[in-house]
Structure formats: structure tokens, C-alpha cells
């Protein structure tokens, strides 16, 4: 079985889906393949900063998202001994300390827009099984296994790997990647927000542990615990209540919700933390964007937003090339030329933020 298209995008997260939507709007023939059967099934970065907001507004996407799923946060607070010791307001951060948008809502808005165009095809539940190459080594498509269990070759002028930190496209293309641990992993849990809870982000250090609260749309609070890197297996041998009591001691107002909704280790999601840099983002006929090219840590909520910026820049470069019927090699290379410096500066900024975190509490 074969299919032919101009652009095949592997990975239906925010970057891949935004890219597909923008290209389809302008008439490009696009196939978007995604291994998950439904959009946004697991928690990932969901905080839109000023850069991401500008990209979404530039293309009229923010207005297409269900309003109840868009929650502008009003401030960032640092707590010490149950008191706020430092506050950051939106006007000190380009008017935006963060906008929470559930990933599923963002993806559905993008897909609904893209599906209006007959030149867009969405293939959920589809696994990338390999890449196609011409005799001269140029990448010319992907091999996939569809949701129905069929093997399919998708031939394309351009292959885009937007398939995340463990990218199959990157692996099949043999692109080297260097990864760096940051000394910690994260445990995530989600609880209903207490009555009267404001849309804020909060951070504290309790019993030597960093705790973070992110208010979410539709009345939830996402809780993040920094734990020592690779310590989760040993941590699970300790009494579960130690963790929940640490959270309650730091933020007593959360106690009823914590005791009702965090009752076992199954209520946590573990995210192993590392950053990475792909040796190169582009090869003839193929390009990587987002986490596939540059995995970032959750610090500063940069990863999602830098991925959206990748998609925005790449769509500009590709459209110019496709409209003029030019070879796509240069536009793919130009993405890396335009974006690598900004991304690596953000990665260095994340390291600095992690190293100086305690200074926010004057301790």
C-alpha cells in the first residue's frame, strides 16, 4: 500500500499539529501521523508563555480554542514557611506569566481547523516503522503501520520528525543526540482546586524538596515534586503519606483535596528529566522540530513554546519553497540556522534558573 503527499509529519503533538494546520491552510498536501489513537492522552507541558501566545495569536488559533480551556495566570508566587516571599506579575514578564491550555483542547482546535481542508489527512493510531530513501540518500517518506494494522508507505517531498524526546524519525535517520541529566526527576499529580483558589503558580522548598503548583483550566491544580534523579524506585518503598504530608505542610489549604485525590502511587505520573541536543536538525528531505531536535526540561515552561516557534518558522520556509517549486533542502537547513541559537540560549537559561532557584526565597 502506498500514499503520496507533499509533506509527511510524524508526531501529532502541538508542534506537529500546528505545522500541519498552517501548511494545509496554504494549500500544501499534508499527512499527519500520530501513534496515539486520541489527541493529548497524557500530561505534557501545557503552559503557554509570551512567545507561544504570539505564535497562536499570529495565526488566529487562540480564538478558536474553547474559552473555558484558556486560563491566564495572574501571578507567580514563591513561598517560604507558608508565606509568600516573592511575587512576579504579568507586567514584569512581557504581560504573561503563563496561560494554561489543556493539550487536548489545543490539539482539537488545531485539528478542527486543519480538517476543513481536503489537502489534510490525519492518521491517529499510526506507528512509524522506518524511513524511505532514494538511491542518492535523500529521505522520501516513511513506512508506517496504520491503526487498522496495515503496512503503508507514505511517499513525500519532506519528512518532518515532530515525534518527541524519543523520536522514531530521529532514530531511523541515525541522527546522533546528546542528552544531559539535571539531577532531578518530577512526580506529577492533579487535584481539584480548593474553593476560592486563584489562577496562580506557586513554588516552595519544603523538607528540602521543591514543590510546584500550577493552576489549570476547569478548576484543577497540577502538583509537581522534584525528586532526586532515578530515585523513584527507592522512594516507593517509603510510606506514601510522607509525600502527601510534605505537600499539606507547605500548602495547608490543599489538605482536603490532597487527602481525597492523592491516595496511592497510581495517582502520580513520573517524568524523567533531561535535556538533549540533536547533532543536526536536517538531512536531505528530512527535518526535526520540537523535542525531537531539542528536548528541554520543564523549568520555565519553555519546551512547548519553543516547539511552537519551530513549527511557525518551518512553515514559512517550506511554503516559500513549495510555492516556487524549489528544492526543499535549503529551507530545512534554514530552520536550524534560524532557531538553534535561540533554543540553546533557552536551555542555558533553564540550567541557570535551576542553579539559582533557592535565591528566590532569600535563603
Coordinates of C-alpha atoms in Angstrom, one line a residue:
X1 CA 0.0 0.0 0.0
X2 CA 1.3 3.5 -0.9
X3 CA 0.3 7.0 -0.4
X4 CA 1.8 10.2 -1.9
X5 CA 1.9 13.6 -0.4
X6 CA 4.0 16.8 -0.3
X7 CA 4.7 16.8 3.4
X8 CA 4.5 13.9 5.9
X9 CA 4.7 14.9 9.6
X10 CA 5.3 12.3 12.2
X11 CA 4.0 13.3 15.6
X12 CA 0.7 14.9 16.4
X13 CA 1.7 16.9 19.4
X14 CA 1.4 20.7 19.5
X15 CA 4.3 21.4 17.1
X16 CA 3.5 18.8 14.5
X17 CA -0.3 19.6 14.5
X18 CA 0.3 23.4 14.3
X19 CA 2.7 22.9 11.4
X20 CA 0.2 20.6 9.6
X21 CA -2.6 23.1 10.2
X22 CA -0.6 26.1 8.9
X23 CA 0.6 24.3 5.8
X24 CA -2.9 22.9 5.0
X25 CA -4.3 26.4 5.2
X26 CA -2.0 27.5 2.5
X27 CA -2.8 24.6 0.2
X28 CA 0.0 22.2 0.8
X29 CA -0.8 18.5 0.8
X30 CA -0.1 17.2 4.3
X31 CA -0.3 13.9 6.0
X32 CA -0.1 13.9 9.8
X33 CA 0.6 10.6 11.5
X34 CA 0.3 10.1 15.3
X35 CA 0.9 6.9 17.3
X36 CA -1.8 7.8 19.9
X37 CA -5.3 6.9 19.0
X38 CA -6.7 10.1 20.6
X39 CA -5.2 13.6 20.9
X40 CA -3.4 14.6 24.1
X41 CA -3.9 11.4 26.2
X42 CA -1.0 12.1 28.7
X43 CA 0.1 15.2 30.5
X44 CA 2.9 17.2 29.0
X45 CA 3.8 20.9 29.0
X46 CA 0.6 23.0 28.9
X47 CA 1.8 26.5 29.9
X48 CA 1.8 29.0 27.0
X49 CA 4.3 31.8 27.6
X50 CA 4.6 35.1 25.8
X51 CA 6.4 33.5 22.8
X52 CA 3.8 30.8 22.4
X53 CA 1.0 33.3 22.8
X54 CA 2.4 35.4 20.0
X55 CA 2.6 32.4 17.7
X56 CA -1.0 31.3 18.4
X57 CA -2.4 34.8 18.1
X58 CA -0.4 35.4 14.9
X59 CA -2.3 32.6 13.2
X60 CA -5.7 33.2 14.9
X61 CA -5.5 29.9 16.9
X62 CA -6.1 31.2 20.4
X63 CA -9.5 32.5 19.5
X64 CA -10.5 29.0 18.2
X65 CA -9.9 27.2 21.5
X66 CA -12.8 26.6 23.8
X67 CA -12.8 29.7 26.1
X68 CA -13.2 27.6 29.3
X69 CA -9.9 25.8 28.4
X70 CA -7.9 29.1 28.3
X71 CA -6.8 30.2 31.8
X72 CA -4.4 33.2 32.0
X73 CA -2.4 33.0 35.3
X74 CA -2.3 36.2 37.3
X75 CA 1.0 35.8 39.1
X76 CA 3.9 33.5 40.1
X77 CA 4.5 33.2 43.8
X78 CA 7.5 31.9 45.8
X79 CA 6.5 30.6 49.3
X80 CA 8.7 30.1 52.4
X81 CA 7.2 28.8 55.7
X82 CA 3.7 29.2 54.3
X83 CA 4.2 32.8 53.4
X84 CA 4.6 34.5 50.0
X85 CA 8.2 36.0 49.9
X86 CA 8.3 36.9 46.2
X87 CA 5.7 37.7 43.6
X88 CA 6.1 38.0 39.8
X89 CA 3.3 39.7 37.9
X90 CA 2.4 39.6 34.2
X91 CA 3.6 43.1 33.5
X92 CA 7.1 42.1 34.5
X93 CA 7.2 39.2 32.1
X94 CA 6.0 40.7 28.8
X95 CA 2.4 40.7 30.0
X96 CA 2.3 36.9 30.5
X97 CA 3.3 34.7 33.5
X98 CA 1.6 31.8 31.7
X99 CA -1.6 30.7 30.1
X100 CA -2.8 27.2 30.9
X101 CA -4.4 25.4 28.0
X102 CA -5.0 21.6 28.3
X103 CA -3.1 20.0 25.5
X104 CA -6.1 18.1 24.3
X105 CA -8.0 21.3 23.8
X106 CA -5.2 22.9 21.9
X107 CA -4.8 19.8 19.6
X108 CA -8.6 19.6 19.0
X109 CA -8.7 23.2 18.0
X110 CA -5.8 22.8 15.5
X111 CA -7.2 19.5 14.1
X112 CA -10.7 21.0 13.7
X113 CA -9.1 23.9 11.7
X114 CA -6.9 21.6 9.6
X115 CA -9.7 19.2 8.8
X116 CA -11.6 21.9 6.9
X117 CA -9.1 21.5 4.1
X118 CA -9.3 18.5 1.8
X119 CA -5.5 18.5 1.4
X120 CA -5.0 17.5 5.0
X121 CA -5.1 13.9 6.2
X122 CA -4.9 12.8 9.9
X123 CA -3.9 9.3 10.7
X124 CA -4.2 8.6 14.5
X125 CA -3.0 5.3 16.0
X126 CA -0.3 5.0 13.3
X127 CA 3.2 3.9 14.1
X128 CA 6.3 4.9 12.2
X129 CA 8.2 1.8 11.3
X130 CA 11.0 3.1 9.1
X131 CA 12.0 5.7 6.5
X132 CA 12.1 5.7 2.8
X133 CA 15.2 6.9 0.9
X134 CA 16.2 7.4 -2.7
X135 CA 19.4 5.9 -4.2
X136 CA 21.3 9.2 -3.5
X137 CA 20.3 9.0 0.2
X138 CA 17.6 11.6 0.2
X139 CA 14.7 10.9 2.5
X140 CA 11.5 10.4 0.5
X141 CA 8.9 9.3 3.0
X142 CA 8.0 7.0 5.9
X143 CA 6.9 3.4 6.5
X144 CA 4.0 3.1 8.9
X145 CA 1.7 0.6 10.5
X146 CA -1.8 2.0 10.5
X147 CA -4.5 1.8 13.2
X148 CA -6.1 -1.0 11.2
X149 CA -2.8 -3.0 11.2
X150 CA -1.9 -2.3 7.6
X151 CA 1.6 -1.6 6.4
X152 CA 1.8 1.6 4.3
X153 CA 4.5 3.6 2.6
X154 CA 3.9 7.3 2.6
X155 CA 6.0 9.0 -0.1
X156 CA 6.6 12.7 0.4
X157 CA 8.9 15.6 -0.6
X158 CA 9.6 16.3 3.0
X159 CA 9.5 14.2 6.2
X160 CA 9.1 16.1 9.5
X161 CA 10.0 14.4 12.8
X162 CA 7.8 16.1 15.4
X163 CA 7.6 12.9 17.4
X164 CA 9.1 13.9 20.7
X165 CA 12.0 13.3 23.0
X166 CA 12.3 9.6 22.0
X167 CA 11.8 10.4 18.3
X168 CA 11.5 7.4 16.0
X169 CA 12.2 9.6 12.9
X170 CA 15.5 10.7 14.5
X171 CA 16.4 7.1 15.4
X172 CA 15.7 5.8 11.9
X173 CA 17.6 8.6 10.3
X174 CA 20.6 7.8 12.5
X175 CA 20.9 11.4 13.8
X176 CA 23.1 11.4 16.9
X177 CA 21.7 13.1 20.1
X178 CA 23.5 14.2 23.3
X179 CA 21.5 14.0 26.5
X180 CA 22.2 15.6 29.8
X181 CA 20.6 14.8 33.2
X182 CA 19.7 17.7 35.5
X183 CA 19.9 15.8 38.8
X184 CA 16.2 15.5 39.3
X185 CA 13.0 13.9 38.0
X186 CA 9.4 15.0 38.5
X187 CA 6.3 13.5 40.0
X188 CA 3.1 15.0 38.8
X189 CA -0.4 14.7 40.3
X190 CA -3.6 16.6 39.7
X191 CA -6.2 17.6 42.2
X192 CA -9.4 19.7 42.2
X193 CA -8.6 23.3 43.2
X194 CA -10.0 24.4 46.6
X195 CA -12.8 26.8 46.9
X196 CA -11.7 30.3 46.1
X197 CA -8.3 29.2 44.6
X198 CA -6.8 31.9 42.4
X199 CA -5.2 31.2 39.0
X200 CA -1.6 31.3 40.2
X201 CA 1.7 29.3 40.0
X202 CA 3.4 28.7 43.3
X203 CA 6.8 27.3 44.2
X204 CA 8.4 26.4 47.6
X205 CA 11.0 24.3 49.3
X206 CA 9.6 22.0 52.0
X207 CA 11.8 19.5 53.8
X208 CA 14.4 20.0 51.2
X209 CA 12.0 19.2 48.3
X210 CA 11.0 21.6 45.6
X211 CA 7.2 21.7 45.2
X212 CA 5.3 23.5 42.4
X213 CA 1.7 24.3 41.9
X214 CA 0.2 25.1 38.5
X215 CA -3.4 26.2 38.4
X216 CA -5.2 24.6 35.5
X217 CA -8.3 25.4 33.4
X218 CA -11.6 23.8 34.5
X219 CA -10.8 24.0 38.2
X220 CA -7.7 21.9 38.8
X221 CA -4.2 22.3 40.3
X222 CA -1.2 20.4 38.9
X223 CA 1.3 19.5 41.6
X224 CA 4.9 18.8 40.8
X225 CA 7.5 17.3 43.1
X226 CA 11.2 17.5 42.3
X227 CA 12.7 14.2 43.4
X228 CA 16.3 13.0 43.1
X229 CA 17.2 11.6 39.7
X230 CA 16.5 7.9 39.3
X231 CA 15.2 7.7 42.9
X232 CA 11.6 6.8 42.2
X233 CA 12.0 3.1 42.7
X234 CA 13.5 3.6 46.2
X235 CA 11.0 6.3 47.0
X236 CA 8.1 3.9 46.5
X237 CA 9.5 1.8 49.3
X238 CA 8.9 4.6 51.8
X239 CA 5.5 5.4 53.3
X240 CA 3.3 7.1 50.7
X241 CA 2.0 9.6 53.2
X242 CA 5.4 11.2 53.6
X243 CA 5.0 12.9 50.3
X244 CA 1.4 14.0 50.8
X245 CA 2.1 15.3 54.2
X246 CA 5.0 17.4 52.8
X247 CA 2.6 19.0 50.4
X248 CA 0.0 19.6 53.1
X249 CA 2.6 21.2 55.4
X250 CA 3.6 23.6 52.6
X251 CA 0.1 24.5 51.4
X252 CA -2.4 23.7 54.2
X253 CA -5.3 24.9 52.1
X254 CA -4.9 22.0 49.8
X255 CA -5.3 19.4 52.5
X256 CA -8.9 18.2 51.9
X257 CA -8.3 17.9 48.1
X258 CA -4.9 16.1 48.6
X259 CA -6.3 13.6 51.1
X260 CA -9.2 12.8 48.8
X261 CA -7.5 12.6 45.5
X262 CA -3.9 11.6 46.1
X263 CA -4.3 8.2 47.8
X264 CA -1.8 5.9 46.1
X265 CA 1.3 5.9 44.0
X266 CA -1.0 5.3 41.0
X267 CA -2.1 9.0 41.3
X268 CA 1.3 10.1 40.3
X269 CA 2.9 10.4 36.9
X270 CA 6.7 10.1 36.7
X271 CA 8.6 12.3 34.2
X272 CA 12.3 11.6 33.8
X273 CA 14.1 14.9 33.3
X274 CA 16.8 15.5 30.8
X275 CA 17.7 18.0 28.1
X276 CA 19.1 17.0 24.7
X277 CA 20.6 18.4 21.5
X278 CA 20.4 16.7 18.2
X279 CA 23.7 16.9 16.3
X280 CA 21.8 18.3 13.4
X281 CA 18.2 19.0 12.7
X282 CA 18.1 18.5 9.0
X283 CA 19.2 16.0 6.4
X284 CA 18.2 16.0 2.7
X285 CA 14.4 15.6 2.7
X286 CA 14.0 15.4 6.5
X287 CA 13.9 17.8 9.4
X288 CA 13.3 17.6 13.2
X289 CA 11.4 20.0 15.3
X290 CA 10.5 20.4 19.0
X291 CA 11.6 17.8 21.4
X292 CA 12.9 15.6 18.6
X293 CA 15.5 18.2 17.9
X294 CA 16.0 19.7 21.4
X295 CA 14.4 18.2 24.5
X296 CA 14.1 20.8 27.3
X297 CA 13.3 20.5 31.0
X298 CA 10.0 21.8 32.5
X299 CA 11.9 24.7 34.1
X300 CA 10.4 28.0 32.8
X301 CA 7.9 26.1 30.7
X302 CA 9.9 26.8 27.5
X303 CA 9.7 23.4 25.7
X304 CA 6.2 23.6 24.4
X305 CA 6.6 27.3 23.4
X306 CA 10.0 26.7 21.6
X307 CA 8.4 23.8 19.7
X308 CA 5.5 26.1 18.5
X309 CA 8.1 28.6 17.3
X310 CA 9.9 25.8 15.4
X311 CA 6.6 25.0 13.6
X312 CA 5.9 28.6 12.8
X313 CA 9.4 29.2 11.3
X314 CA 9.4 25.9 9.4
X315 CA 6.0 26.5 7.8
X316 CA 7.3 29.9 6.5
X317 CA 10.4 28.3 5.0
X318 CA 8.5 25.4 3.4
X319 CA 5.7 27.5 1.9
X320 CA 8.1 29.8 0.1
X321 CA 9.9 26.8 -1.3
X322 CA 6.8 24.8 -2.3
X323 CA 5.1 27.8 -3.9
X324 CA 8.2 28.4 -6.0
X325 CA 8.6 24.6 -6.7
X326 CA 12.2 24.8 -5.4
X327 CA 14.2 22.1 -3.8
X328 CA 13.4 21.8 -0.1
X329 CA 17.0 21.2 1.2
X330 CA 17.8 24.8 1.9
X331 CA 14.5 25.6 3.8
X332 CA 15.1 22.6 6.1
X333 CA 18.7 23.8 6.8
X334 CA 17.4 27.4 7.4
X335 CA 15.2 26.2 10.2
X336 CA 18.2 25.1 12.2
X337 CA 20.1 28.3 11.3
X338 CA 17.3 30.5 12.5
X339 CA 16.3 28.5 15.6
X340 CA 19.2 26.6 17.1
X341 CA 20.8 29.7 18.7
X342 CA 17.5 30.7 20.5
X343 CA 16.9 27.2 21.7
X344 CA 20.3 26.7 23.1
X345 CA 20.1 30.0 24.9
X346 CA 16.9 28.9 26.5
X347 CA 18.5 25.6 27.5
X348 CA 21.3 27.5 29.2
X349 CA 18.7 29.8 30.8
X350 CA 17.0 26.7 32.2
X351 CA 20.2 25.5 33.8
X352 CA 20.8 28.9 35.3
X353 CA 17.2 29.0 36.7
X354 CA 17.7 25.6 38.3
X355 CA 21.1 26.5 39.9
X356 CA 19.7 29.8 41.3
X357 CA 16.3 28.5 42.3
X358 CA 16.9 28.9 46.1
X359 CA 17.8 32.6 45.7
X360 CA 14.1 33.3 45.0
X361 CA 13.5 32.6 48.7
X362 CA 16.4 34.6 50.1
X363 CA 17.8 31.5 51.8

